[in-house]
């Protein structure tokens, strides 16, 4: 089950054929804005995911016919190219040429049929065409037994540029070239078509991809681009961040950067971390001079969905306008927004405005406000009633988390099999001292570096692991070596007593054999199954009502609510994706008016004193005295009030003998 990638880059420059079509508009994203980066990921990266299920190819292995691809797969590929370019601050209006597509398709077929990568195929190859050979000279090439070797996933693989033969990051640099041609070409031979045709050639079943990247260079756009980095400065989804980082300076007469003596320093969250320079470029390379460096994988792993901030300094550069550059990269989980904080009073009354504020999210399309109260619960979720589930699936990859015929009782269970798949209990829970989370779990093929975890989000907003179970399988396994029985697990959560928490189950790959199903494999033979999830002796926040709030607003008002305790929480919608609710904040709707005492005047006559004040929202008033500077207070006078309305009052009393007495007026709502 080991997955490897083989890529070959090109340093040959040649001219490109005239265009067939261009994209409608250029993409742009503000990488300094977290929510805009998330929106851009949802709208310009995710739509090209799942391409393997809609990939149409009309060629033939048996007939040695390279064929053509559907328009949709071409659109997916160029969308992925422009996504990376826009994120890097480059012009992202690259199109595809039908002519170049056809030539690139010939090249991809040659590589797949020969089961070999070369920018210089010869006429003695098992399948050869002159057009394919020309395309091979001008293209990034991919070949291998896995999704990363064709379609948009091959673009990801070429941006990653893994392997000892790719330390100069040639593929990445051609895709992110400041003077890339406005027209490229794409060809792919998909894996599923290869493996379904055992005869005749090729002997080895590999998919392939060719991306024509070399051609007539337009004027660099934007003109003021200082550098090209991957990952770029600003916020970046962790899905497109790899351990190989790069920094390039657009090549021009004014800027001919030479990194031969350059240094790189990287700090993570303020602490310096090790980095290894693997390549130092110079102006003689054919595209933008680049320095490449590697970070340890462990330094790139997101913990508890918390943003990770890196500071990068590249220094001692020769031949550029600047000798040193500094930029910051923040790696994020694009499926998690920063929590929406609701600000406002803790207690509301009949005479208050009950207005609450929140910090708006620039990319938000809509907000939802949920008002809840708490009830004591003891519940069971066994996945049987799909119309009234107590869990929600928030992970993109986990499309079918409920499966049939693998269960402890009934007919269904939950199933997690892809990295970072997870599901979450819908409502917030308030544990008591005796609260327990109980569930049953069953593993099939799960790698020894892959685990099922339970995480809890407390009122700090961070997710913390409270239970974990690893698999046992490596790259070689015994067929059917699964759990013999379901395992019953009890996890006490009483140490979160009286706190509002969320609970989720997470499936996470860390290292080793990655038992993730490939096309044609049965996903039910892999992963973790969960059933009979129980919560005992807990309180749960139950929704009472919800309302939508349009973008551009930053406040809402609660009206017509009865006296009692309530919990408020909000979530935002970006593009077509609703994100998690923020943690709830509690408010009390109290009876009567908001309590208030204001001393207006202090009067003295010949032998008496008077304290004038106004009061509202109170039923009993007290005048107290202190003879020790306010450390201890003694009752002196009191008043019973007939109404809570705001009215003037006076405490009047004879002048005391002592000279150092402090007076105060207090009140309460109960007589």
XYZ file of C-alpha atoms in Angstrom, residues 29-662:
634
model
C -7.293 36.240 -3.453
C -6.171 38.281 -0.473
C -3.988 35.796 1.415
C -3.787 38.152 4.398
C -7.508 37.520 5.071
C -8.176 34.125 6.623
C -11.831 33.850 5.644
C -11.131 34.934 2.060
C -8.481 32.208 1.764
C -11.040 29.686 3.022
C -13.608 30.931 0.504
C -11.049 30.729 -2.292
C -10.208 27.142 -1.315
C -13.859 26.118 -1.297
C -14.656 27.750 -4.634
C -11.451 27.180 -6.600
C -9.816 24.060 -5.203
C -12.494 21.744 -3.857
C -14.638 21.722 -7.049
C -11.838 19.842 -8.823
C -11.718 17.164 -6.122
C -13.396 13.822 -6.833
C -12.396 14.142 -10.494
C -11.666 10.423 -10.804
C -15.391 9.599 -10.638
C -16.217 11.848 -13.603
C -13.106 11.367 -15.711
C -14.101 10.472 -19.287
C -11.566 9.152 -21.790
C -12.466 7.743 -25.190
C -9.064 6.206 -26.026
C -8.084 2.564 -26.112
C -5.173 0.604 -24.726
C -5.806 -2.307 -27.061
C -6.094 -0.059 -30.072
C -3.108 2.123 -29.126
C -5.383 5.145 -29.299
C -4.503 8.126 -27.047
C -8.050 9.407 -27.463
C -9.323 12.645 -25.908
C -10.610 13.745 -22.523
C -13.878 15.310 -21.454
C -14.032 19.096 -21.107
C -14.695 18.738 -17.374
C -11.361 17.085 -16.611
C -9.549 19.835 -18.548
C -11.461 22.428 -16.544
C -10.516 20.677 -13.304
C -6.834 20.722 -14.230
C -6.610 24.364 -15.253
C -8.686 25.349 -12.207
C -6.063 23.668 -10.037
C -3.206 25.416 -11.902
C -4.828 28.836 -11.491
C -5.597 28.155 -7.841
C -1.918 27.688 -7.034
C -0.885 30.672 -9.134
C -3.428 32.996 -7.543
C -2.407 31.903 -4.054
C 1.202 32.670 -4.957
C 0.244 36.186 -6.110
C 0.764 35.412 -9.826
C -1.506 36.090 -12.759
C -4.133 33.343 -12.693
C -5.821 33.653 -16.066
C -4.081 30.673 -17.655
C -6.149 28.823 -20.271
C -5.849 25.589 -22.200
C -5.338 25.201 -25.916
C -7.160 22.391 -27.740
C -4.121 21.950 -29.942
C -1.756 21.679 -26.981
C -4.210 19.407 -25.162
C -4.087 16.964 -28.071
C -0.297 16.979 -28.149
C -0.072 16.581 -24.357
C -2.512 13.666 -24.584
C -0.146 11.955 -27.027
C 2.722 12.473 -24.576
C 0.732 11.114 -21.622
C -0.231 8.014 -23.616
C 3.376 7.409 -24.633
C 4.481 7.504 -20.982
C 1.690 5.211 -19.778
C 2.132 2.711 -22.603
C 5.909 2.597 -22.277
C 5.669 2.730 -18.459
C 8.567 5.180 -18.485
C 9.130 8.902 -18.095
C 11.300 10.851 -20.495
C 11.369 14.322 -21.964
C 13.144 12.785 -24.951
C 11.277 9.630 -26.035
C 12.725 7.893 -29.065
C 11.042 6.357 -32.064
C 11.687 2.831 -30.774
C 9.194 3.260 -27.926
C 6.253 0.842 -27.915
C 4.033 3.736 -28.841
C 5.537 6.834 -30.444
C 4.287 9.965 -32.159
C 6.154 13.064 -33.241
C 3.601 15.368 -31.631
C 3.825 13.443 -28.364
C 7.612 13.708 -28.403
C 7.422 17.488 -28.907
C 4.942 17.772 -26.041
C 7.206 15.712 -23.789
C 9.997 18.292 -24.231
C 7.724 21.120 -23.158
C 5.750 19.492 -20.348
C 5.756 18.518 -16.734
C 5.330 14.733 -16.691
C 3.844 12.375 -14.081
C 3.596 8.562 -14.021
C 2.534 6.159 -11.306
C 0.024 3.810 -9.740
C -2.170 6.240 -7.862
C -4.394 9.287 -8.200
C -1.519 11.794 -7.899
C -0.346 10.830 -11.365
C -3.176 12.181 -13.507
C -5.709 14.999 -13.668
C -5.738 17.801 -11.080
C -4.147 15.547 -8.438
C -1.044 15.430 -10.633
C -0.885 19.234 -10.343
C -0.712 18.796 -6.561
C 2.008 16.193 -7.018
C 4.009 18.527 -9.241
C 3.649 21.374 -6.736
C 4.833 19.027 -3.983
C 7.745 17.834 -6.197
C 8.826 15.060 -3.866
C 11.744 12.709 -4.527
C 15.527 12.910 -4.777
C 15.425 13.763 -8.485
C 13.188 16.784 -7.900
C 15.195 18.802 -5.409
C 15.329 21.761 -7.793
C 11.508 21.789 -7.749
C 11.370 22.091 -11.531
C 7.698 21.161 -11.826
C 6.576 23.633 -9.196
C 8.677 26.377 -10.726
C 7.198 25.978 -14.206
C 3.641 26.067 -12.825
C 4.510 29.109 -10.673
C 6.691 30.807 -13.285
C 6.258 34.599 -13.317
C 6.273 34.570 -17.129
C 4.269 31.410 -17.704
C 2.450 31.253 -21.058
C -1.185 32.247 -21.034
C -2.011 28.940 -22.716
C -1.040 25.487 -21.551
C -1.972 21.967 -22.576
C -3.113 18.952 -20.592
C -3.260 15.229 -21.242
C -4.026 12.372 -18.857
C -4.426 8.627 -18.974
C -6.505 7.679 -15.930
C -5.622 4.807 -13.657
C -9.017 3.122 -13.725
C -8.880 2.715 -17.503
C -5.399 1.245 -17.384
C -6.045 -1.368 -14.738
C -9.249 -2.533 -16.395
C -7.413 -3.526 -19.561
C -4.925 -6.307 -18.753
C -3.924 -7.030 -22.347
C -1.904 -6.241 -24.372
C 0.604 -3.595 -23.341
C 1.532 -1.928 -21.058
C 3.047 -4.553 -18.810
C 2.802 -2.312 -15.731
C -0.434 -0.502 -15.090
C 0.280 3.166 -14.414
C -1.658 6.338 -15.001
C 0.091 9.368 -16.458
C -0.216 13.095 -17.028
C 1.469 15.716 -19.200
C 1.093 19.463 -18.583
C 2.495 21.643 -21.370
C 4.035 24.532 -19.414
C 6.639 26.067 -21.728
C 5.784 28.632 -24.343
C 5.711 32.259 -25.316
C 6.210 34.360 -22.220
C 3.886 37.323 -21.636
C 4.841 40.378 -19.674
C 5.133 39.466 -16.030
C 1.930 40.156 -14.158
C 1.614 41.599 -11.582
C 4.389 44.073 -12.250
C 5.177 44.711 -8.585
C 5.588 41.098 -7.510
C 8.597 41.002 -5.185
C 8.914 37.246 -4.818
C 7.167 33.929 -5.440
C 6.984 31.597 -2.466
C 5.330 28.283 -1.830
C 3.720 28.145 0.552
C 3.000 31.852 -0.005
C 2.941 34.637 2.528
C -0.329 34.852 4.449
C -2.858 32.134 5.254
C -2.558 28.777 3.455
C -4.695 25.594 3.757
C -2.667 22.758 5.216
C -3.825 20.452 2.378
C -1.506 22.270 -0.063
C 1.509 22.730 2.203
C 4.357 20.248 1.803
C 7.669 19.802 3.583
C 9.508 21.291 0.584
C 9.299 25.093 0.587
C 10.560 27.434 -2.096
C 11.385 31.098 -2.556
C 11.933 32.629 -6.003
C 12.604 36.116 -7.317
C 11.156 36.922 -10.770
C 14.002 37.020 -13.251
C 14.544 40.351 -15.030
C 17.325 42.684 -16.085
C 16.942 44.535 -12.784
C 16.636 41.378 -10.718
C 18.948 38.496 -11.525
C 19.006 36.744 -8.172
C 21.758 34.307 -7.276
C 21.135 32.114 -4.215
C 24.552 30.431 -4.249
C 25.479 31.894 -0.869
C 21.992 32.452 0.512
C 20.783 31.372 3.951
C 17.316 30.451 5.227
C 15.975 30.766 8.771
C 12.491 29.542 9.795
C 10.690 30.197 13.076
C 7.435 28.528 14.140
C 5.234 30.350 16.605
C 8.303 32.374 17.564
C 10.660 29.397 18.013
C 13.397 28.586 15.499
C 12.976 25.208 13.797
C 15.450 23.261 11.648
C 15.363 23.635 7.877
C 17.636 22.096 5.234
C 18.480 23.898 1.996
C 18.278 21.360 -0.850
C 18.765 23.630 -3.852
C 20.291 27.040 -4.618
C 19.408 28.486 -8.011
C 20.844 31.275 -10.131
C 19.781 33.433 -13.153
C 20.993 30.912 -15.765
C 18.180 28.401 -15.189
C 15.507 29.268 -17.760
C 12.878 30.479 -15.292
C 12.843 32.322 -11.975
C 15.907 31.721 -9.738
C 14.820 29.702 -6.745
C 16.049 28.472 -3.390
C 14.421 25.309 -2.008
C 14.443 24.117 1.594
C 12.818 21.365 3.615
C 11.040 21.335 6.963
C 10.380 18.264 9.063
C 6.952 16.731 8.599
C 6.339 16.885 12.348
C 6.737 20.658 12.236
C 3.870 20.882 9.716
C 1.228 18.804 11.510
C -1.759 20.833 12.674
C -2.657 20.265 16.308
C -6.235 20.756 17.462
C -7.000 22.758 14.311
C -4.903 25.628 15.648
C -3.266 27.956 13.144
C 0.501 27.560 12.838
C 2.529 30.682 12.112
C 5.944 30.539 10.444
C 8.396 33.358 9.887
C 10.819 32.885 7.000
C 13.951 34.924 6.362
C 16.018 34.451 3.197
C 19.283 36.383 3.366
C 22.613 36.936 1.587
C 21.054 37.035 -1.887
C 23.293 38.267 -4.696
C 22.108 40.273 -7.700
C 18.617 41.202 -6.466
C 17.221 44.547 -5.437
C 17.139 43.303 -1.853
C 19.776 41.293 -0.056
C 17.259 39.903 2.426
C 13.551 39.043 2.421
C 11.240 38.281 5.305
C 7.680 36.928 5.132
C 5.194 35.048 7.289
C 3.129 31.956 6.502
C 0.167 30.811 8.586
C -1.038 27.255 7.952
C -4.743 26.750 8.626
C -7.469 24.143 8.463
C -9.832 25.575 5.812
C -12.733 23.607 7.268
C -12.565 25.594 10.495
C -13.275 29.280 10.898
C -12.085 31.258 13.852
C -14.876 31.059 16.398
C -17.407 33.884 16.379
C -17.319 35.661 19.744
C -20.639 37.113 20.911
C -20.291 40.208 23.084
C -23.004 41.748 25.208
C -24.602 41.736 28.676
C -24.599 38.617 30.859
C -28.001 39.559 32.273
C -30.830 41.237 30.385
C -33.899 42.954 31.842
C -37.233 44.362 30.734
C -35.816 47.842 30.275
C -32.515 46.965 28.524
C -32.023 46.912 24.764
C -30.682 43.320 24.780
C -28.291 44.090 21.929
C -25.373 41.730 21.240
C -22.415 42.323 18.945
C -20.023 40.069 17.050
C -17.016 40.575 14.820
C -18.134 40.014 11.210
C -16.325 37.687 8.812
C -15.569 39.361 5.493
C -16.184 36.279 3.340
C -19.393 35.266 5.122
C -22.453 34.818 2.944
C -24.802 34.426 5.897
C -24.844 33.860 9.651
C -27.077 31.700 11.819
C -27.875 32.466 15.451
C -29.037 29.591 17.631
C -30.775 30.090 20.977
C -30.797 27.071 23.332
C -31.584 25.965 26.875
C -30.331 22.937 28.836
C -31.975 19.602 29.687
C -30.751 16.472 31.480
C -29.989 13.703 28.975
C -29.088 10.032 28.756
C -29.062 9.123 25.102
C -27.898 6.480 22.634
C -26.845 7.017 19.000
C -26.692 3.740 17.072
C -26.810 5.139 13.488
C -30.140 3.430 12.840
C -32.430 6.463 12.550
C -30.806 8.496 9.791
C -33.652 11.049 9.912
C -32.842 12.085 13.489
C -29.108 11.675 13.967
C -27.406 13.062 17.048
C -24.166 13.541 15.106
C -23.177 15.700 12.184
C -20.578 14.983 9.529
C -18.361 18.036 9.106
C -15.508 16.503 7.117
C -15.350 16.863 3.349
C -13.929 13.417 2.684
C -16.378 11.449 4.802
C -19.318 11.384 2.406
C -20.710 8.030 3.539
C -19.971 7.696 7.214
C -22.992 5.430 7.846
C -22.627 1.897 6.472
C -24.866 -1.150 6.440
C -24.295 -4.697 7.743
C -21.286 -3.948 9.988
C -22.670 -3.366 13.491
C -23.129 -4.658 17.005
C -26.898 -4.606 16.774
C -29.435 -3.354 14.276
C -28.091 -2.874 10.747
C -25.847 0.229 10.688
C -22.720 1.804 12.152
C -20.469 4.804 11.609
C -17.366 4.353 9.453
C -14.221 6.513 9.223
C -11.536 5.508 6.706
C -9.876 8.600 5.173
C -7.321 10.813 6.863
C -8.973 13.609 8.871
C -12.448 12.121 8.510
C -14.485 12.933 11.602
C -17.982 13.370 12.950
C -19.226 15.430 15.850
C -22.034 15.209 18.419
C -24.499 17.884 17.340
C -25.194 19.716 20.574
C -22.957 21.043 23.270
C -22.825 18.954 26.407
C -22.473 20.067 30.012
C -21.042 17.099 31.960
C -21.628 16.333 35.619
C -19.076 14.743 37.918
C -20.297 11.248 36.925
C -20.603 11.731 33.150
C -19.355 8.937 30.875
C -18.966 8.648 27.116
C -19.440 5.011 26.131
C -19.157 3.491 22.643
C -18.166 0.381 20.717
C -15.412 0.277 18.099
C -14.164 -2.209 15.546
C -11.010 -2.000 13.375
C -10.346 -3.681 10.057
C -7.166 -2.744 8.184
C -5.824 0.279 10.061
C -2.166 1.286 9.884
C 0.021 1.269 12.978
C 0.534 5.010 12.444
C -3.210 5.698 12.084
C -5.578 6.202 14.987
C -9.166 6.734 16.026
C -9.342 9.590 18.527
C -11.901 11.285 20.712
C -11.414 15.019 21.033
C -13.186 17.525 23.262
C -13.494 21.235 22.638
C -13.810 23.187 25.854
C -14.610 26.848 26.389
C -11.094 27.864 25.326
C -12.009 26.885 21.760
C -9.186 24.317 21.458
C -9.724 20.642 20.682
C -7.967 18.254 23.093
C -7.480 14.537 22.716
C -8.906 12.474 25.605
C -8.726 8.957 24.095
C -6.841 7.302 21.255
C -6.499 3.855 19.682
C -3.921 2.976 16.997
C -4.203 0.276 14.348
C -1.670 -2.539 13.953
C -1.102 -3.042 10.233
C 2.006 -2.281 8.202
C 2.568 -2.530 4.459
C 2.221 -6.325 4.495
C -0.780 -7.917 6.155
C -2.513 -11.240 6.682
C -5.792 -11.332 4.766
C -8.715 -10.879 7.143
C -6.544 -9.910 10.118
C -9.232 -7.706 11.629
C -10.586 -7.229 15.150
C -12.258 -10.519 16.076
C -14.980 -8.686 18.038
C -16.291 -5.234 18.811
C -14.565 -3.414 21.675
C -16.574 -1.611 24.361
C -14.903 1.578 25.578
C -15.874 3.897 28.437
C -14.282 7.345 28.708
C -15.028 9.413 31.857
C -15.598 13.109 31.107
C -16.476 14.263 34.638
C -13.359 16.466 34.800
C -15.249 18.779 32.427
C -18.001 19.215 35.016
C -20.204 22.302 34.450
C -18.282 23.261 31.284
C -19.805 23.538 27.824
C -18.015 21.038 25.585
C -18.214 19.459 22.175
C -17.239 15.884 21.380
C -16.000 14.428 18.096
C -14.521 11.211 16.712
C -11.477 11.711 14.459
C -9.640 9.300 12.148
C -6.082 10.488 11.573
C -3.103 9.179 9.604
C 0.296 10.121 11.054
C 2.911 7.831 9.504
C 3.643 4.410 8.017
C 1.242 2.406 5.864
C -1.706 4.529 4.766
C -4.686 2.182 4.488
C -6.877 4.533 2.498
C -9.018 2.936 -0.215
C -7.931 3.460 -3.816
C -10.290 3.242 -6.832
C -11.453 -0.332 -7.202
C -10.761 -1.219 -3.543
C -13.491 -1.998 -1.026
C -13.500 0.766 1.643
C -15.366 -1.534 4.063
C -12.230 -3.653 4.391
C -10.402 -0.714 5.993
C -10.857 1.840 8.713
C -12.615 2.206 12.051
C -16.278 1.430 12.749
C -18.125 3.054 15.666
C -21.536 2.091 17.092
C -23.798 2.563 20.121
C -22.465 5.940 21.223
C -23.887 6.777 24.684
C -23.728 9.803 26.957
C -24.840 9.339 30.542
C -25.603 11.774 33.362
C -25.082 14.923 31.268
C -26.912 18.079 30.394
C -27.293 19.019 26.753
C -28.054 22.343 25.111
C -31.247 21.938 23.107
C -32.048 24.454 20.364
C -35.161 26.546 20.897
C -35.055 28.755 17.825
C -32.694 30.030 15.175
C -32.522 33.072 12.990
C -30.416 34.076 10.015
C -28.387 37.266 9.938
C -27.403 38.842 6.657
C -23.775 39.716 5.878
C -22.733 43.237 6.698
C -24.456 43.129 10.079
C -22.469 42.914 13.283
C -25.263 42.962 15.882
C -28.566 41.343 16.802
C -31.233 41.906 19.454
C -33.111 39.358 21.512
C -36.790 40.171 21.920
C -39.823 38.455 23.411
C -37.933 35.884 25.487
C -39.201 34.553 28.808
C -37.284 34.775 32.042
C -34.627 32.112 32.456
C -31.170 30.950 31.355
C -30.285 30.802 27.659
C -27.249 29.956 25.556
C -26.354 31.777 22.332
C -24.043 30.601 19.576
C -23.386 31.531 15.943
C -22.007 30.030 12.779
C -21.156 31.438 9.370
C -21.689 30.282 5.814
C -18.926 30.841 3.267
C -19.776 30.048 -0.328
C -21.903 26.860 -0.024
C -20.274 25.633 3.198
C -21.671 26.099 6.696
C -18.955 26.082 9.348
C -19.046 24.976 12.964
C -20.997 26.857 15.565
C -19.015 28.909 18.013
C -19.095 27.858 21.631
C -22.214 29.024 23.402
C -22.271 31.924 25.818
C -24.843 32.007 28.564
C -27.204 34.873 29.352
C -29.860 35.277 32.008
C -33.184 36.911 31.205
C -34.116 38.349 34.603
C -37.440 39.550 35.907
C -38.067 43.271 36.285
C -35.947 46.319 35.589
C -32.187 46.544 35.550
C -31.086 47.360 39.151
C -29.646 50.833 39.614
C -28.820 53.229 42.479
C -27.476 56.726 41.761
C -26.636 59.109 44.630
C -27.613 62.578 43.451
C -26.934 64.793 46.489
C -25.621 64.873 50.054
C -27.383 67.465 52.269
C -26.477 68.810 55.705
C -28.593 70.942 57.976
C -27.922 72.168 61.506
C -28.056 68.762 63.123
C -29.030 66.303 60.379
C -27.817 64.734 57.170
C -29.727 63.713 54.028
C -28.678 61.422 51.214
C -30.713 61.897 48.003
C -30.651 59.168 45.375
C -32.669 57.503 42.651
C -33.364 53.787 42.443
C -34.960 51.295 40.044
C -35.281 47.548 39.692
C -35.056 47.015 43.481
C -37.505 46.111 46.244
C -35.462 46.897 49.354
C -32.886 49.606 50.088
C -30.296 49.739 52.856
C -28.178 52.535 54.260
C -25.000 51.126 55.781
C -22.111 52.673 57.694
C -18.453 51.872 58.165
C -16.114 53.238 60.846
C -12.963 51.430 59.588
C -12.615 52.854 56.126
C -15.014 50.453 54.360
C -13.646 47.146 55.650
C -16.694 46.285 57.705
C -20.249 47.564 57.172
C -23.133 47.837 59.621
C -26.877 48.271 58.896
C -28.172 51.719 59.712
C -31.472 52.400 57.940
C -33.680 50.659 55.321
C -36.660 51.221 53.051
C -39.243 48.889 51.504
C -40.248 50.004 48.008
C -43.707 49.829 46.512
C -42.514 49.843 42.891
C -39.408 48.946 40.862
C -39.797 52.039 38.692
C -37.140 54.715 38.820
C -37.948 57.171 41.589
C -36.128 59.602 43.904
C -35.583 58.669 47.570
C -33.916 60.131 50.691
C -32.269 58.728 53.772
C -32.320 61.391 56.517
C -30.625 61.018 59.905
C -29.141 62.944 62.853
C -25.529 64.050 62.671
C -23.331 61.373 64.259
C -20.796 62.076 67.023
C -17.972 60.337 65.172
C -16.096 62.318 62.586
C -14.942 59.478 60.236
C -17.973 57.545 59.094
C -18.517 56.253 55.559
